[in-house]
Amino acid sequence: MNERDLVFIGGGHTHALVLRMLAMKPIPNVRLTLISDTRLTPYSGMLPGFISGHYSQAQTHIDLNKLAQAGHIRFIHGRVTGLDVERKRIQVHNHPDIEYDKVSVNVGSTPNLTLPGAKEFAVGVKPVSQLTATWAHLLAHDYQGKTPHWAIVGAGAAGVEIALAIAHRFAKQQKPIQLSLVQSGSALLAGYQRGVQNRVRKALKYFNVTLVNNFRVVKVEQHQLVADDNQTLAIDKSIWCTPATAPTWPKEAGLATDEQGFIAVNAYLQSTSHTDVFAAGDVASMTFSPRPKAGVYAVRSAPFLTKNLRAAFGLSNFTPTKLQTTFLSLISLGNRTAAGQKMGISFSGGWVWRWKNHIDLTFMNLFQKHLPTMDSHMNEPMHCAGCGSKLGPQLLQDSLQALPIYKQANLAINLAKTEDAAVAIYRKEHSVYQSIDGFRAFTDDLYRLGIVTTHHGINDLYAMGIQPTSAQVWANICFAHPRLSKRDFQQLMSGITESLIHHETTLVGGHSTQGNETHVGIVVNGEQSNVWSKNNLKPGDCLLLNRPLGSGVILAADMQGKADAEIVDQLWAHLLTSNRTFFKALRALHVHGATDVSGFGLVGHCLEMVEGSDLQINIDSRKVPILAGALELSQAGIGSSLLPQLLPLKSRCNISKEAYSQVIDLLFDPQTNGGLLVSVSPEVATQLLKIDGVVKIGEVTARMLASEKEVAIH
């Protein structure tokens, strides 16, 4: 049973290695949590190769989401804004505080962009994740026939590599560019062997990169740099590779720092002022033995940080960090050549680049080919969470029809055929409607699980045109020490209550338990006289949907560690938004029929809408909106564990040869927090289609022949 929380802030090189080590040999009774503002963390050693075009983004980035899943590490996607060292709380943007018992910081550093105009007009080479995101836009910018002039500010090893990488990339694409490498002094790569300096000068000359010496930038303007002696350099863009600066929040938190604001640590990589705080990489200042901000030191600090975190929980003795004073230094030269030095010897050539390439790929393989093995649970098939964890429609129908039900005159009950919400209390003027929903957790971020569950549960009332007024919650929290259970419960309930406020709904009670897994359910109530029915469709109606499909297949892929970070990011952007805006627009108009798209997929819910009628729903498969990445994952054979129980519904569909076959399975994909599906007149549809995201996916027609199926897909 987990009893204490060890939280890692940032997914830098040191933390990535430490988490991998701890995943393979866990600290007993300690829960690991990683907080990162990106799911992908770049390997800085391969950044020049990425810029040059030698590597893809996937080859150069560690997927922290997959690392966390493989290592059973709780992952919180968020940006840390502060630390309360007295209460042991980590402040995260748009997220409740995360509590810790021990915390380690490895958030890296950024170039100094405090000069006037730098934040507005300059691009920092760090954080690397920001540069990689910006690079595609820089590369694709249209200068309308003009040769762009870019300045790389800072002529250290990083500046040299970036300048030559950009030059090579533009030359490879046969695009013109003028490059200037700007430095405040005149010595190129001071501290490097003369052989390395000479080889770099030749490379700069070969790629026509101008070295601008004795130019100390004091101001950045949109199209020029200004030096301290009033010199100016006309440019279109500047990329900064200047010495690193620290984030402000460690010093503001009261942690001991050096003069530059980096966290001061002792020989155990432990804060010199707060023993429960550790730090490594660029953000740390090793006061006992100062080192430059270099990736090699971050990597080689990992074993020491791992040992000392174990020691902090009483498992061993603390181990002083001992790092070499000299190391192999390799500089990429744009094309597939490199220069390097070690032990006073310099060298260069294509073989040096191949050597560097081998070192870099070996490191990245630790996170791409050799992650810790995920538990197989005795080779049982994967079972989905979210709406993919629900029972299939036929199983439900067969079971519910056989149940004995106590009958009441004012409650017409047919459990095999119900609306999205049921009448709980009958009143002549305003009946009380109630719905219940919930599922197994599909994320370790219980705050966001609470948000999604609330949006999802309230959709049932929205689908009937009912404003919810009250709610109750059942929370089953995964077994842990009471201290951790309290933290988890607070995270979950924060997400639920904040979302209920968004929906103008009051939490009135609930129930809590503990178990082997976290589950959450929500009961919502609303009072209404006239409600929208599922089955009141009219021939000629337009069928509208306001949200894309695909959450089921992406959640399934994510649970298997097969969903790329960008796809997961877009999924969560989808899951964390609600249907409230669309619901409020619908309430002002005349809706014939409505439902929400959830566990039975789009087609399953369409079949409910025409059940027992002489109507047919015609779906244009090419118009159905799909989440990014869902189609490719479906084509790769990934699907929700509920999908096999939904595919038999194809027997009730007429699928034409013209239908977009690749998207068919996604029409049956179970949706978590899916959209509202409404049947309205063409006149009302014209108004609703002005709303962002709303799409016409089909229409309603009369079935002319008894042999026609209830749903036609073309």
CSV table of N, CA and C in Angstrom, one decimal, residues 60 212 315 322 385 418 426 434 613-614:
chain,number,residue,atom,x,y,z
A,60,THR,N,13.6,12.1,-31.6
A,60,THR,CA,14.3,13.0,-30.7
A,60,THR,C,13.6,13.4,-29.4
A,212,VAL,N,29.7,37.4,-36.3
A,212,VAL,CA,29.7,38.9,-35.9
A,212,VAL,C,30.2,39.0,-34.5
A,315,LEU,N,15.9,4.0,2.9
A,315,LEU,CA,16.3,2.7,2.4
A,315,LEU,C,17.8,2.4,2.3
A,322,LYS,N,29.5,12.4,-7.6
A,322,LYS,CA,30.9,12.6,-8.1
A,322,LYS,C,30.8,12.6,-9.6
A,385,ALA,N,-11.3,1.6,-19.8
A,385,ALA,CA,-11.9,2.4,-18.8
A,385,ALA,C,-12.8,3.4,-19.5
A,418,THR,N,-35.3,3.1,-22.6
A,418,THR,CA,-35.4,4.3,-21.8
A,418,THR,C,-34.8,5.5,-22.5
A,426,TYR,N,-42.8,11.9,-10.1
A,426,TYR,CA,-43.8,12.4,-11.1
A,426,TYR,C,-44.6,13.5,-10.5
A,434,GLN,N,-33.9,12.1,-13.4
A,434,GLN,CA,-32.6,11.7,-12.8
A,434,GLN,C,-31.9,10.8,-13.7
A,613,SER,N,-39.9,2.8,-34.9
A,613,SER,CA,-40.6,3.8,-35.8
A,613,SER,C,-40.4,3.3,-37.3
A,614,ASP,N,-41.0,4.0,-38.2
A,614,ASP,CA,-40.9,3.7,-39.6
A,614,ASP,C,-39.9,4.7,-40.3
